[in-house]
Amino acid sequence: MAQATRLKDHACLIVHGPDQPGIVAAVSALITRNNGNIVSLDQYSSDPKGGDYFQRVVFHRPDFNAAVADIEADLAATLEPYGMQWQLTDQATPKRMAVLASTSDHCLLDLLWRHRRGELPVTIPMVISNHTNVVADVRSFGIPFFHVHSQGPDKSEAEARILELLAGNVDFVVLARYMQIISEDFLDKLDVPVINIHHSFLPAFIGAAPYRKAHERGVKLIGATSHYVTKDLDEGPIIEQDVTRVNHAMTAADLQARGAYVERAVLSRAVQWHAEDRVIRHGNHTIVFD
Amino acid sequence: MAQATRLKDHACLIVHGPDQPGIVAAVSALITRNNGNIVSLDQYSSDPKGGDYFQRVVFHRPDFNAAVADIEADLAATLEPYGMQWQLTDQATPKRMAVLASTSDHCLLDLLWRHRRGELPVTIPMVISNHTNVVADVRSFGIPFFHVHSQGPDKSEAEARILELLAGNVDFVVLARYMQIISEDFLDKLDVPVINIHHSFLPAFIGAAPYRKAHERGVKLIGATSHYVTKDLDEGPIIEQDVTRVNHAMTAADLQARGAYVERAVLSRAVQWHAEDRVIRHGNHTIVFD
Amino acid sequence: MAQATRLKDHACLIVHGPDQPGIVAAVSALITRNNGNIVSLDQYSSDPKGGDYFQRVVFHRPDFNAAVADIEADLAATLEPYGMQWQLTDQATPKRMAVLASTSDHCLLDLLWRHRRGELPVTIPMVISNHTNVVADVRSFGIPFFHVHSQGPDKSEAEARILELLAGNVDFVVLARYMQIISEDFLDKLDVPVINIHHSFLPAFIGAAPYRKAHERGVKLIGATSHYVTKDLDEGPIIEQDVTRVNHAMTAADLQARGAYVERAVLSRAVQWHAEDRVIRHGNHTIVFD
Amino acid sequence: MAQATRLKDHACLIVHGPDQPGIVAAVSALITRNNGNIVSLDQYSSDPKGGDYFQRVVFHRPDFNAAVADIEADLAATLEPYGMQWQLTDQATPKRMAVLASTSDHCLLDLLWRHRRGELPVTIPMVISNHTNVVADVRSFGIPFFHVHSQGPDKSEAEARILELLAGNVDFVVLARYMQIISEDFLDKLDVPVINIHHSFLPAFIGAAPYRKAHERGVKLIGATSHYVTKDLDEGPIIEQDVTRVNHAMTAADLQARGAYVERAVLSRAVQWHAEDRVIRHGNHTIVFD
């Protein structure tokens, strides 16, 4: 993969915690003394006095794999006094992304396409759906497909089966118009980030059937929102949003067809930013260094 | 005024009611036999079978003033069998628009500017505010300003005073960031359309302090909504909406400053469309023939 | 196909020519006396005095097929004195759309998808490409694929082969990122509308490599334009345009990946509007009754 | 002014030059050893290998005024070996902005308004116009107005008079729909940045009458572009752009009225970013750390 080659010996360091003097200098001195060269650095403080500090640094370090243990030890020693959290990832290793889908195929297939074109820095170990209509499409991309039946009010068996498939195999999960509500227990056990695409401009039209609700309310724009999934339905940290114009003559079905383009574009950006470690979660917000 | 001259002998006819065969033909034949020439015609049916019908026709009729009584009689006779409602307005007569404001001046002054430039087909008989900070600005445009004090929980005295000023003098009222809740009783007595600008993308962030709420929710776009005022706060028929992009580094105050441009653009379009009889209310929706 | 059923006995009438009094009345009376019921009517005059007149009417007429000859005769007789052009199409008969593509697949596959979902009121008799990379994808949709080799400066043989395939089989052609310049002779012989998607906000960045040019110029938005193809490269009548935001950190390749979403959305709207007879060409402009 | 107080003892440091290892560390160590605390840091490299490096750092340093000479000496000594350029500005000192205007008042008055509201971190020592229609408006804001007559093909006398007024009195100049072409000689002598607002989405519709050209070309969006003025008309580095939707029914005058809102919003953002030292020029590009 061209991108992996291009990003050989590149690492991404995320640092966040309570803001305090000297932290940028400490981090950049650390990278320099470990023979790294900073390729890009983004930083944000919610408030320089007593606020929160967020930093994303991409640096190039020849023979990174050999050095990673030393760098991590240095990070632990250096950042502990500041009380900062950090995460170091090898940019040459794409994240493993599973996709969960239902009958709608547009968001799912768009991700598979982009992946095939080499635009998304991920691997896709599997697609899971509670329906079977997309099985041929998914497998034509050379990607494993698993059908997990989910019917009736008790989702625990389906969730257990999905967890079994995902456990240890993925770094994050994308709900590409997956029309099942996910339990808090599932999220806890899964323990990797889950990204959803909601077909409205949240917080407008939370819950089911947002295009129908948008039509009923007579809005002049419709939108889509990609967010991290939390136990509170449609309330998780927003990663990206966008809208498109509609008019009085459009039916709810027209809104849905028009909105599909927004959903795909919004989800695509959110997934790419997450895959590139550009999104930092903070409370119910995101810091996006795009 | 150039526009009045340009629109001399032009009339706007709005027709709406239950859809049924032959209604377009009946209306256009009526205009033809009354020596009118159709300049523009927009039509929309919510459903051709048993739906609602909406039509806006602008026509030119030499010596319109002399003919208006005959045309109205013909309209009554022609449309009665169809059970249609209609409204005929002389395009050369600008509507009378009052503006209610509070301390924020950006929406108010934008309307006064556009009016001074001849872009808004209205007259502005007065501006009313519960504050006095804009009095000099307003009067510098040659427009009467009235201060109506409004404090404490009981708004009835203030509303009575405002009604006294408006009664018979205006065709519609614009709330240009007027920060007082208006009573149902006031709306009933006023009995002309009232247009509001809300500083969020409704139905997101209904109620007070929408920029603060948008900041707390971490949205990636902020918006503004212009709507007709009804007794249900922020729930009236939406005329126009738009959004602008924001990011995590912006404070609530930044959102407010950025949003002010969207508020003005959205309110300006809504007011222009209303003034040009391009908006038809239907239930809690609008049909906008822009 | 659900749409064909839904649009049974619906016809679309396009009328355009020199504006003059009574034309709306004449057309709507004609529909009424032929037992049609107007479902929607859009009209536009470039200037009511001496301008051009454009009208789109969709009407329902039970047993339309039996009546079409009579209606056409009536149209000819009625509109001849006005010097108007007209076109009557059966809405239940989808247009036949051929797609020409090269190596880029995103616009092509998006059209095939939308067609499979029943969102595009067309049939797709064939896809033609000067490359073979998309053959499996196209045939997986059950759509015929033809490879027409085109290399070297002389395109006449390739164009002749394409014409042979298209002649009589299609109602319009879509260039879905087809990277060959089309000759005036080809357009003349083809004699059906050809729709292109250009990957810039025309007239900015006419010609080849628009994303590279946009990057070099340092623009803050990139766009896409769908237009009818004429003998003048990238100069034909514009049907639809849209843009998306970019920033200084993006490479030309990033612009291309981001722009692909705009290209698809813009082409999709343009194709749908054309397929629904919502676009009228006038000189180098379009009237779009969306 | 609240902002000046808020930004007391805050400095903005811009660094740019050839990218090389250790530069971030060197700059942040410098700030730390001078008792500064980094409030925000943005960085961009056009290419980590042999590319260009751009950095903006805002830091807080108690008693900054007493320390500025030492910090500047340290910067010179530290950055000289790297061959980097730098610029240090006191954030508590607003830049002095002159505005040049002609008959159009919307961009001019919008800047004056924003300034009056305390939203723009600038002082406005003067407005200069080649017309007199805005004199009363400008002076009502308490801002000096100078009329400089400019007629006929020879602009040298007018330019000399304007230079006389501006020399030494301003940090940058905004052309708020100033309809005179500015000579290269004028720019050389003025020697401060000049920001223009062009009423099209550049590079589309370069030169005069862009709304008329946009109308003739039949575009579906119109835009505005704010850029630094160079000797090449409408070819300078772009700071910000935006667009708004239009349709076939709008006249060139309608586009102009609609476009005025985009012009103001775009110019406002460009001026604010420049005033806050968020824009770095590089060749014919800008790096905007917004």
XYZ file of C-alpha atoms in Angstrom, chain D residues 11-14 57 59 64 67-69 71-72 75 86-90 277:
19
model
C 2.472 38.123 21.981
C 2.136 36.501 18.594
C 5.235 35.024 17.013
C 5.262 34.073 13.327
C 2.582 30.840 18.361
C 2.187 33.082 24.236
C 5.826 41.479 28.141
C 10.910 41.680 28.161
C 10.358 42.296 24.468
C 13.901 43.484 23.704
C 13.041 38.082 23.538
C 13.810 39.692 20.190
C 14.911 35.124 18.580
C 10.230 35.807 12.235
C 7.855 38.527 13.368
C 6.845 39.276 16.956
C 3.752 41.363 17.675
C 2.138 42.551 20.870
C -1.842 37.575 12.558
